[in-house]
Coordinates of C-alpha atoms and ligand atoms in Angstrom, one line a residue:
X1 CA -100.4 -88.8 134.3
X2 CA -103.5 -87.0 135.2
X3 CA -104.7 -90.0 137.1
X4 CA -101.6 -90.2 139.1
X5 CA -101.9 -86.6 140.1
X6 CA -105.5 -87.0 141.0
X7 CA -104.7 -89.9 143.3
X8 CA -102.0 -88.0 145.0
X9 CA -104.5 -85.2 145.6
X10 CA -107.1 -87.6 146.8
X11 CA -104.9 -88.7 149.6
X12 CA -104.9 -85.2 151.1
X13 CA -108.2 -84.0 150.0
X14 CA -111.0 -83.8 152.5
X15 CA -113.5 -84.4 149.7
X16 CA -114.0 -87.1 147.0
X17 CA -112.4 -85.8 143.8
X18 CA -113.6 -86.4 140.2
X19 CA -111.5 -86.3 137.1
X20 CA -113.0 -83.2 135.6
X21 CA -112.2 -81.2 138.8
X22 CA -108.6 -81.2 137.9
X23 CA -108.1 -78.6 135.1
X24 CA -105.3 -77.5 132.8
X25 CA -104.6 -73.8 133.4
X26 CA -104.6 -71.6 130.4
X27 CA -101.1 -70.3 131.2
X28 CA -98.1 -72.5 131.7
X29 CA -96.9 -70.2 134.4
X30 CA -99.9 -71.2 136.5
X31 CA -98.7 -74.8 136.5
X32 CA -99.5 -78.0 134.6
X33 CA -102.7 -78.8 136.5
X34 CA -104.9 -76.7 138.9
X35 CA -107.5 -77.7 141.4
X36 CA -110.0 -74.9 142.0
X37 CA -111.3 -75.2 145.6
X38 CA -114.4 -73.0 145.4
X39 CA -116.6 -76.0 144.8
X40 CA -115.6 -77.4 148.2
X41 CA -116.2 -74.3 150.3
X42 CA -119.9 -74.9 151.0
X43 CA -119.6 -78.5 152.2
X44 CA -116.5 -77.9 154.2
X45 CA -117.6 -74.6 155.6
X46 CA -114.2 -73.1 155.0
X47 CA -112.9 -70.5 152.6
X48 CA -111.5 -71.8 149.3
X49 CA -108.3 -70.0 150.1
X50 CA -107.8 -72.0 153.3
X51 CA -108.7 -75.3 151.6
X52 CA -106.3 -74.6 148.8
X53 CA -103.5 -73.8 151.3
X54 CA -104.1 -77.0 153.2
X55 CA -104.0 -79.2 150.2
X56 CA -101.0 -77.5 148.7
X57 CA -99.1 -77.9 151.9
X58 CA -99.6 -81.6 152.2
X59 CA -99.8 -83.0 148.7
X60 CA -96.8 -85.2 147.8
X61 CA -96.0 -87.3 144.8
X62 CA -92.8 -88.1 142.8
X63 CA -94.3 -86.5 139.7
X64 CA -95.2 -83.3 141.6
X65 CA -92.4 -80.9 141.9
X66 CA -94.2 -78.0 143.5
X67 CA -97.8 -77.2 144.7
X68 CA -98.8 -73.5 145.2
X69 CA -102.0 -72.2 146.7
X70 CA -103.1 -69.0 144.8
X71 CA -106.5 -67.4 145.4
X72 CA -108.3 -70.6 146.1
X73 CA -106.5 -72.6 143.5
X74 CA -104.0 -75.3 144.0
X75 CA -101.5 -74.9 141.2
X76 CA -99.4 -78.0 140.5
X77 CA -96.1 -78.0 138.8
X78 CA -94.9 -81.3 137.6
X79 CA -91.5 -82.7 137.8
X80 CA -90.6 -82.2 134.2
X81 CA -87.3 -84.0 134.1
X82 CA -88.7 -87.2 135.6
X83 CA -91.7 -87.2 133.3
X84 CA -89.7 -86.3 130.2
X85 CA -87.3 -89.1 130.7
X86 CA -90.0 -91.7 131.2
X87 CA -92.1 -90.5 128.3
X88 CA -89.3 -90.3 125.8
X89 CA -88.1 -93.7 126.7
X90 CA -91.6 -95.1 126.3
X91 CA -92.2 -93.5 122.9
X92 CA -88.8 -94.6 121.6
X93 CA -89.3 -98.1 122.8
X94 CA -92.9 -98.5 121.6
X95 CA -92.3 -96.5 118.4
X96 CA -95.4 -96.8 116.1
X97 CA -97.3 -98.8 118.6
X98 CA -97.2 -96.0 121.1
X99 CA -100.8 -95.1 121.9
X100 CA -102.1 -98.5 120.8
X101 CA -104.4 -100.4 123.1
X102 CA -106.2 -103.6 123.4
X103 CA -109.5 -102.0 124.4
X104 CA -111.4 -103.6 121.5
X105 CA -110.4 -107.1 122.5
X106 CA -110.2 -108.2 118.8
X107 CA -113.9 -107.6 118.4
X108 CA -115.0 -107.2 114.8
X109 CA -116.4 -103.9 113.6
X110 CA -117.9 -103.8 110.1
X111 CA -117.6 -100.5 108.4
X112 CA -119.8 -99.6 105.5
X113 CA -117.8 -96.9 103.6
X114 CA -117.4 -95.3 100.3
X115 CA -120.3 -97.2 98.6
X116 CA -120.5 -95.3 95.3
X117 CA -123.1 -96.0 92.7
X118 CA -122.0 -97.6 89.5
X119 CA -122.6 -95.7 86.2
X120 CA -122.6 -92.5 88.3
X121 CA -119.7 -90.2 89.2
X122 CA -117.9 -90.7 92.4
X123 CA -119.3 -87.8 94.4
X124 CA -117.8 -85.6 97.0
X125 CA -120.1 -87.4 99.5
X126 CA -118.5 -90.7 98.5
X127 CA -115.1 -89.1 99.0
X128 CA -116.0 -88.0 102.5
X129 CA -117.4 -91.5 103.3
X130 CA -114.2 -93.1 102.0
X131 CA -111.8 -90.8 103.9
X132 CA -113.7 -90.7 107.2
X133 CA -114.5 -94.4 107.1
X134 CA -110.9 -95.4 106.4
X135 CA -109.6 -93.3 109.2
X136 CA -112.2 -94.7 111.6
X137 CA -111.0 -98.2 110.6
X138 CA -107.4 -97.3 111.3
X139 CA -108.4 -95.8 114.7
X140 CA -110.4 -98.8 115.7
X141 CA -107.6 -101.1 114.7
X142 CA -105.2 -99.1 116.8
X143 CA -107.6 -99.6 119.7
X144 CA -107.5 -103.4 119.3
X145 CA -110.6 -103.9 117.2
X146 CA -110.7 -105.8 113.9
X147 CA -112.2 -103.5 111.3
X148 CA -113.8 -105.0 108.2
X149 CA -114.2 -102.4 105.5
X150 CA -117.1 -103.1 103.2
X151 CA -117.7 -101.1 100.0
X152 CA -121.4 -101.6 99.5
X153 CA -121.5 -100.7 95.9
X154 CA -124.7 -99.2 94.6
X155 CA -125.2 -101.6 91.7
X156 CA -128.9 -102.4 91.8
X157 CA -132.2 -100.7 91.5
X158 CA -134.7 -99.5 89.0
X159 CA -132.2 -96.9 87.6
X160 CA -130.4 -99.8 85.9
X161 CA -133.5 -100.6 83.9
X162 CA -133.5 -97.1 82.6
X163 CA -129.8 -97.2 81.8
X164 CA -130.1 -100.5 79.9
X165 CA -132.9 -99.0 77.9
X166 CA -131.0 -95.9 77.1
X167 CA -127.9 -97.8 76.2
X168 CA -129.8 -100.0 73.8
X169 CA -131.4 -97.0 72.1
X170 CA -128.6 -94.5 71.9
X171 CA -125.4 -95.9 73.3
X172 CA -122.3 -97.5 71.7
X173 CA -119.6 -99.8 73.1
X174 CA -116.6 -97.6 72.1
X175 CA -117.8 -94.6 74.1
X176 CA -118.4 -96.6 77.2
X177 CA -114.9 -98.1 76.9
X178 CA -113.3 -94.7 76.5
X179 CA -115.1 -92.9 79.3
X180 CA -117.5 -95.2 81.1
X181 CA -119.0 -93.1 83.8
X182 CA -119.3 -89.9 81.7
X183 CA -121.0 -91.8 78.9
X184 CA -123.3 -93.8 81.1
X185 CA -124.3 -90.6 83.0
X186 CA -125.1 -88.9 79.7
X187 CA -127.3 -91.8 78.7
X188 CA -129.1 -91.7 82.0
X189 CA -129.7 -88.0 81.8
X190 CA -130.9 -88.3 78.2
X191 CA -133.3 -91.0 79.3
X192 CA -134.9 -88.7 81.8
X193 CA -135.1 -85.8 79.3
X194 CA -136.7 -88.0 76.6
X195 CA -139.1 -89.7 79.1
X196 CA -140.7 -86.3 79.7
X197 CA -142.2 -86.3 76.3
X198 CA -142.3 -90.1 75.7
X199 CA -143.7 -91.5 79.0
X200 CA -143.7 -95.0 77.6
X201 CA -140.0 -95.0 78.0
X202 CA -140.5 -95.4 81.7
X203 CA -142.4 -98.6 81.2
X204 CA -139.6 -99.9 79.0
X205 CA -137.2 -99.0 81.8
X206 CA -139.2 -100.9 84.3
X207 CA -139.5 -103.9 82.1
X208 CA -135.8 -103.9 81.6
X209 CA -135.2 -103.9 85.3
X210 CA -137.6 -106.7 85.8
X211 CA -135.7 -108.7 83.1
X212 CA -132.5 -107.9 85.0
X213 CA -134.0 -109.1 88.3
X214 CA -135.3 -112.2 86.6
X215 CA -131.9 -113.1 85.4
X216 CA -132.2 -112.3 81.7
X217 CA -128.7 -113.1 80.3
X218 CA -128.5 -110.2 77.9
X219 CA -129.5 -107.6 80.5
X220 CA -127.1 -109.2 83.0
X221 CA -124.2 -109.2 80.7
X222 CA -124.6 -105.5 79.9
X223 CA -125.1 -104.6 83.6
X224 CA -122.0 -106.7 84.5
X225 CA -120.0 -104.8 81.9
X226 CA -121.2 -101.4 83.1
X227 CA -120.2 -102.5 86.6
X228 CA -116.7 -103.6 85.6
X229 CA -116.0 -100.4 83.7
X230 CA -117.3 -98.3 86.6
X231 CA -115.2 -100.1 89.2
X232 CA -112.1 -99.6 87.1
X233 CA -112.7 -95.9 87.3
X234 CA -113.3 -96.0 91.1
X235 CA -110.2 -98.1 91.6
X236 CA -108.0 -95.4 90.2
X237 CA -109.4 -93.1 92.9
X238 CA -108.9 -95.7 95.7
X239 CA -105.3 -96.2 94.5
X240 CA -104.7 -92.5 94.8
X241 CA -106.2 -92.3 98.2
X242 CA -104.4 -95.4 99.3
X243 CA -107.7 -97.1 100.5
X244 CA -108.4 -100.8 100.3
X245 CA -111.5 -102.8 101.1
X246 CA -112.2 -106.2 102.6
X247 CA -115.4 -106.7 100.7
X248 CA -117.2 -105.2 97.6
X249 CA -120.5 -107.0 98.3
X250 CA -122.9 -104.3 97.1
X251 CA -126.7 -104.1 96.6
X252 CA -126.8 -106.6 93.8
X253 CA -125.1 -109.2 96.0
X254 CA -128.3 -109.2 98.1
X255 CA -130.6 -109.7 95.2
X256 CA -131.2 -113.3 96.0
X257 CA -130.8 -112.9 99.8
X258 CA -133.8 -110.8 100.5
X259 CA -136.5 -113.4 100.5
X260 CA -135.7 -114.8 103.9
X261 CA -135.9 -111.4 105.4
X262 CA -139.2 -110.6 103.8
X263 CA -140.5 -114.0 104.9
X264 CA -139.4 -113.3 108.5
X265 CA -141.1 -109.9 108.5
X266 CA -144.2 -111.7 107.2
X267 CA -144.1 -114.5 109.8
X268 CA -143.8 -112.0 112.6
X269 CA -146.8 -110.2 111.2
X270 CA -144.8 -107.0 110.6
X271 CA -145.5 -106.7 106.9
X272 CA -148.7 -104.7 106.1
X273 CA -150.1 -103.5 102.9
X274 CA -150.2 -99.8 102.2
X275 CA -151.3 -98.4 98.8
X276 CA -150.5 -101.7 97.2
X277 CA -147.0 -101.7 98.6
X278 CA -145.7 -103.8 101.6
X279 CA -144.4 -101.8 104.5
X280 CA -143.4 -102.1 108.1
X281 CA -145.2 -99.6 110.3
X282 CA -143.0 -97.7 112.7
X283 CA -143.6 -95.1 115.4
X284 CA -146.2 -92.5 114.9
X285 CA -143.8 -89.7 113.9
X286 CA -141.8 -91.9 111.5
X287 CA -142.8 -92.8 108.0
X288 CA -143.2 -96.6 107.4
X289 CA -140.3 -98.5 106.0
X290 CA -141.0 -99.6 102.4
X291 CA -140.1 -103.3 101.8
X292 CA -141.8 -104.1 98.5
X293 CA -143.3 -102.0 95.8
X294 CA -146.7 -102.8 94.3
X295 CA -145.0 -104.5 91.3
X296 CA -143.1 -106.7 93.8
X297 CA -139.7 -105.0 93.3
X298 CA -137.6 -104.7 96.4
X299 CA -136.1 -101.5 97.7
X300 CA -133.0 -99.9 99.1
X301 CA -134.2 -100.6 102.6
X302 CA -134.9 -104.3 101.8
X303 CA -131.4 -104.8 100.6
X304 CA -130.0 -103.0 103.7
X305 CA -132.0 -105.3 106.0
X306 CA -130.6 -108.3 104.2
X307 CA -127.1 -106.9 104.2
X308 CA -127.2 -106.1 108.0
X309 CA -128.3 -109.6 108.8
X310 CA -125.7 -111.1 106.5
X311 CA -123.0 -109.1 108.2
X312 CA -124.1 -110.2 111.6
X313 CA -124.1 -113.9 110.5
X314 CA -120.8 -113.6 108.7
X315 CA -118.7 -111.5 111.0
X316 CA -120.5 -111.6 114.3
X317 CA -119.6 -108.0 114.7
X318 CA -119.5 -106.2 118.1
X319 CA -120.3 -103.0 116.2
X320 CA -121.6 -102.3 112.7
X321 CA -120.9 -98.8 111.4
X322 CA -122.3 -97.0 108.4
X323 CA -120.4 -94.0 107.2
X324 CA -123.1 -92.3 105.1
X325 CA -124.2 -88.6 104.7
X326 CA -126.6 -86.8 107.1
X327 CA -129.3 -87.0 104.5
X328 CA -129.7 -90.8 105.0
X329 CA -130.3 -90.5 108.8
X330 CA -134.0 -91.4 108.5
X331 CA -133.2 -94.5 106.4
X332 CA -130.8 -95.9 109.0
X333 CA -133.1 -95.1 111.9
X334 CA -135.8 -97.0 110.1
X335 CA -133.5 -100.0 109.4
X336 CA -132.5 -100.2 113.1
X337 CA -136.1 -100.0 114.1
X338 CA -137.2 -102.7 111.8
X339 CA -134.3 -105.0 112.9
X340 CA -135.4 -104.3 116.5
X341 CA -138.9 -105.3 115.7
X342 CA -137.6 -108.5 114.1
X343 CA -136.2 -109.3 117.5
X344 CA -132.5 -108.7 116.7
X345 CA -130.9 -107.3 119.8
X346 CA -127.8 -106.5 117.9
X347 CA -129.8 -103.6 116.4
X348 CA -128.2 -101.6 119.3
X349 CA -124.7 -102.3 117.9
X350 CA -125.5 -100.6 114.6
X351 CA -124.4 -97.0 114.3
X352 CA -125.0 -94.6 111.5
X353 CA -122.0 -92.2 111.4
X354 CA -123.3 -89.2 109.5
X355 CA -121.4 -86.4 107.9
X356 CA -122.1 -83.0 106.3
X357 CA -121.8 -81.7 102.7
X358 CA -118.8 -80.5 100.9
X359 CA -119.6 -76.9 99.7
X360 CA -118.0 -74.7 97.1
X361 CA -118.7 -71.0 97.5
X362 CA -121.3 -71.9 100.1
X363 CA -123.2 -74.2 97.7
X364 CA -123.4 -78.0 97.5
X365 CA -121.0 -79.5 95.0
X366 CA -123.4 -81.2 92.7
X367 CA -123.2 -84.2 90.4
X368 CA -126.3 -83.0 88.5
X369 CA -126.2 -82.1 84.9
X370 CA -123.4 -79.9 83.7
X371 CA -121.9 -79.4 87.2
X372 CA -120.1 -82.7 87.7
X373 CA -117.1 -82.3 89.8
X374 CA -114.9 -85.2 88.8
X375 CA -113.0 -86.3 91.9
X376 CA -110.2 -87.8 90.0
X377 CA -109.6 -84.4 88.3
X378 CA -109.6 -82.7 91.7
X379 CA -107.1 -85.1 93.1
X380 CA -104.8 -84.7 90.1
X381 CA -105.1 -81.0 90.3
X382 CA -104.0 -81.1 94.0
X383 CA -101.1 -83.3 93.1
X384 CA -100.1 -80.9 90.3
X385 CA -100.1 -77.9 92.6
X386 CA -98.0 -79.8 95.1
X387 CA -95.6 -80.7 92.3
X388 CA -95.3 -77.0 91.3
X389 CA -94.6 -76.0 94.9
X390 CA -91.8 -78.6 95.1
X391 CA -90.3 -77.4 91.8
X392 CA -90.2 -73.8 93.1
X393 CA -89.0 -74.5 96.6
X394 CA -87.0 -77.7 96.6
X395 CA -86.0 -78.5 93.0
X396 CA -83.3 -80.9 94.2
X397 CA -85.7 -83.2 96.1
X398 CA -85.6 -86.8 95.2
X399 CA -88.8 -88.8 94.5
X400 CA -90.6 -85.6 93.6
X401 CA -93.7 -87.3 92.2
X402 CA -94.2 -89.5 95.2
X403 CA -93.9 -86.5 97.5
X404 CA -96.2 -84.5 95.4
X405 CA -98.8 -87.2 95.6
X406 CA -98.4 -87.6 99.3
X407 CA -98.8 -83.8 99.8
X408 CA -101.6 -83.3 97.3
X409 CA -103.7 -86.2 98.5
X410 CA -102.8 -85.5 102.1
X411 CA -104.1 -81.9 101.8
X412 CA -107.5 -83.1 100.6
X413 CA -107.7 -85.8 103.3
X414 CA -106.7 -83.5 106.0
X415 CA -109.0 -80.6 105.2
X416 CA -111.9 -83.1 105.2
X417 CA -110.9 -84.7 108.5
X418 CA -109.9 -81.7 110.6
X419 CA -113.4 -80.5 111.2
X420 CA -116.0 -82.5 113.0
X421 CA -117.6 -84.7 110.3
X422 CA -121.1 -83.5 111.0
X423 CA -120.1 -80.0 109.7
X424 CA -120.4 -79.0 106.1
X425 CA -117.0 -78.1 104.8
X426 CA -115.9 -75.7 102.2
X427 CA -113.7 -77.0 99.4
X428 CA -110.8 -74.8 98.4
X429 CA -107.7 -76.4 97.0
X430 CA -105.5 -73.4 97.5
X431 CA -106.1 -73.1 101.2
X432 CA -105.8 -76.9 101.7
X433 CA -102.4 -76.9 100.2
X434 CA -101.0 -74.0 102.2
X435 CA -98.0 -74.8 104.4
X436 CA -99.2 -72.4 107.0
X437 CA -102.4 -72.8 109.0
X438 CA -104.2 -76.0 109.9
X439 CA -103.4 -78.0 106.9
X440 CA -102.1 -81.5 106.0
X441 CA -99.0 -80.0 104.4
X442 CA -98.3 -78.1 107.6
X443 CA -98.2 -81.3 109.6
X444 CA -96.2 -83.1 106.9
X445 CA -93.7 -80.2 106.6
X446 CA -93.1 -80.2 110.4
X447 CA -92.4 -83.9 110.3
X448 CA -90.0 -83.5 107.3
X449 CA -88.2 -80.8 109.1
X450 CA -87.9 -83.0 112.2
X451 CA -86.4 -85.7 110.0
X452 CA -83.9 -83.3 108.5
X453 CA -82.8 -82.3 112.0
X454 CA -82.3 -86.0 112.8
X455 CA -80.3 -86.6 109.7
X456 CA -77.9 -83.9 110.9
X457 CA -77.9 -84.9 114.5
X458 CA -77.2 -88.5 114.0
X459 CA -78.7 -91.2 116.3
X460 CA -78.5 -90.8 120.0
X461 CA -78.4 -94.1 122.0
X462 CA -78.7 -92.7 125.5
X463 CA -79.7 -89.3 126.8
X464 CA -79.9 -87.4 130.0
X465 CA -82.6 -84.9 130.7
X466 CA -80.9 -82.2 132.8
X467 CA -83.5 -79.5 132.4
X468 CA -86.7 -79.1 130.4
X469 CA -87.5 -75.6 129.1
X470 CA -91.0 -74.3 128.4
X471 CA -90.9 -75.1 124.7
X472 CA -89.7 -78.6 125.3
X473 CA -92.3 -79.1 128.0
X474 CA -95.2 -78.1 125.7
X475 CA -94.1 -80.6 123.2
X476 CA -93.6 -83.3 125.8
X477 CA -97.0 -82.7 127.3
X478 CA -98.6 -83.1 123.9
X479 CA -96.7 -86.3 123.3
X480 CA -98.0 -87.6 126.6
X481 CA -101.6 -86.9 125.5
X482 CA -101.4 -88.9 122.3
X483 CA -102.8 -92.2 123.7
X484 CA -105.7 -90.3 125.2
X485 CA -106.4 -88.6 121.8
X486 CA -106.4 -91.9 120.1
X487 CA -108.8 -93.4 122.5
X488 CA -111.2 -90.5 122.4
X489 CA -111.1 -90.4 118.6
X490 CA -111.9 -94.2 118.4
X491 CA -114.6 -94.0 121.0
X492 CA -116.3 -91.0 119.4
X493 CA -115.6 -92.2 115.8
X494 CA -114.1 -88.8 115.3
X495 CA -110.9 -88.5 113.3
X496 CA -110.9 -84.7 113.7
X497 CA -109.5 -85.2 117.2
X498 CA -106.4 -86.7 115.7
X499 CA -106.2 -84.1 112.9
X500 CA -106.3 -81.3 115.5
X501 CA -103.8 -83.1 117.7
X502 CA -101.4 -83.4 114.7
X503 CA -101.6 -79.6 114.1
X504 CA -101.1 -78.9 117.8
X505 CA -98.1 -81.1 117.9
X506 CA -96.7 -79.7 114.7
X507 CA -97.1 -76.2 116.2
X508 CA -95.5 -77.0 119.5
X509 CA -92.6 -78.6 117.6
X510 CA -92.1 -75.7 115.3
X511 CA -92.0 -73.2 118.2
X512 CA -89.6 -75.5 120.1
X513 CA -87.4 -75.8 117.0
X514 CA -87.6 -72.1 116.3
X515 CA -86.5 -71.1 119.9
X516 CA -84.2 -73.8 121.1
X517 CA -80.8 -74.6 119.6
X518 CA -81.1 -78.2 118.9
X519 CA -78.0 -78.9 116.9
X520 CA -75.6 -76.4 118.3
X521 CA -75.9 -77.2 122.0
X522 CA -73.7 -80.3 122.3
X523 CA -74.5 -81.1 125.9
X524 CA -78.3 -81.3 125.3
X525 CA -78.1 -82.7 121.8
X526 CA -78.8 -86.4 122.7
X527 CA -81.9 -85.4 124.8
X528 CA -83.2 -83.0 122.2
X529 CA -82.6 -85.3 119.3
X530 CA -84.5 -87.9 121.2
X531 CA -87.4 -85.5 121.6
X532 CA -87.3 -84.7 117.9
X533 CA -87.3 -88.4 117.2
X534 CA -90.4 -88.9 119.3
X535 CA -92.1 -86.0 117.5
X536 CA -91.5 -87.8 114.1
X537 CA -92.8 -91.0 115.6
X538 CA -96.0 -89.5 116.9
X539 CA -96.6 -87.1 113.9
X540 CA -96.1 -90.0 111.4
X541 CA -98.5 -92.2 113.4
X542 CA -101.1 -89.4 113.6
X543 CA -101.0 -88.9 109.9
X544 CA -101.2 -92.6 109.3
X545 CA -104.3 -92.8 111.4
X546 CA -105.8 -90.1 109.1
X547 CA -104.8 -92.2 106.0
X548 CA -102.0 -89.8 105.1
X549 CA -98.4 -90.4 104.1
X550 CA -95.7 -88.6 106.0
X551 CA -92.7 -88.1 103.7
X552 CA -89.3 -87.7 105.4
X553 CA -88.2 -85.0 103.0
X554 CA -90.3 -82.5 101.1
Ligands
LIG601 N1 -124.9 -96.1 97.5 C1 -125.5 -95.2 98.4 C2 -125.4 -93.8 98.0 O1 -124.5 -93.4 97.2 C3 -124.8 -95.3 99.8 C4 -124.9 -96.6 100.4 C5 -124.6 -96.5 101.9 N2 -124.6 -97.8 102.5 C6 -125.7 -98.5 102.8 N3 -125.5 -99.7 103.4 N4 -126.9 -98.1 102.6 O2 -126.2 -93.0 98.4

């Protein structure tokens, strides 16, 4: 729409126009678009007032109903009825595919997301990675890419040697079965405590990891079991969140795939010795990338180099994304630099998508001793609160537990996604679940209300738009902007654009519904019901793109 208007203006403009010159006025009474003419005064040697008057007098386009020159601005009023008719028809016809595009040309984008560490609690950081990564995958898919979601499980590293040692000394099978992560975490903590007074424990831990790396059957069996039990716990969280993965190839998967990478680094003369370790030197201001420790053990970076190469070979991605916290920015910069030095041009297609912390009372929610926030508990609590709300406000509702789950989980997802991912966010269940304000339940509730109107209105097959009032117009303009919001969110890898959009649309719809008699005005019913239908289509799709469910009743 904006482009059409811009072109119409260009025909009569004495100067080359650019998209950002056409603005949206703050007040609807100033029109739908405005072209400030002050920027042209100097070149044209005319007053802005005169320029605006000339343009306003001559601009013509079927979408423009009226052009007014006011104090050096050209204020443009669009032909609401024509636009509304075309837009509603488009949305109704395209339904859930409204806003989809083929921009990505089926290119594969690998997305490294979630990636928790086994035998450790699923942290708030992993929650953010899961939720943000999942929404990015949905957004890319809507734009015609093929997302591949990879859960790069943290299942390898020296800590597993310590864990094996601790389990053999103090652990028992029954406890691990009962509460795997809690038990294993306790063992791990105990190892560190005891190692302070008995340093030889550390050597035992190292030896145990060495045995694991060398394929010792006993060590492998235990490690395998820890992994299975941990994954079972993670799976319960993924089920609640409704997130699935295309691959669970984690760090251990690369255990026997690092040698070629190390060899290549060596062949290219990139590997140098530093304090007994093997490293790749990077730019002056950047610490070197550690490839092998003095005892020959490989590192996190080594595995990521092997994984990146493997992903390129396997998927031939056009983009490779890593949704991992801010604190690992240096690691990913190093990885990219090393891949670049190895001669891989696709280094440029790798993007680290960082995000901030989740805070509680201004402090980082910690998984350290005594302060473990168990995510599953948090999710269950949110669902419980949502259930209580339903029992109070809508006790007759069918499928209560499904709705409570959609609302509780939706609240958590939405509060995470509504702010730009780089910001730290404050965790507060009560605020998240409020039906007023910028929350998931607010958007879900607006959608459910729209559905309830439709149940009463019945289905309209045809409609005529006689006149579009200001409330309807606000809603229609927002509907028109949805494809643009989807495109921007995908290009910027920024789900918050969609979350904000959903709140804006819900707000516009609520004020439309609060001020316009939808059901009692027979003559306008087919048109207004169609508008309401379009709102449900776009709100539902927005929420789907955030990974949320949109119940029709709540
Ligand atoms: N397991 C790591 C952690 O919890 C995150 C892994 C991120 N992905 C990667 N390819 N390094 O910190």
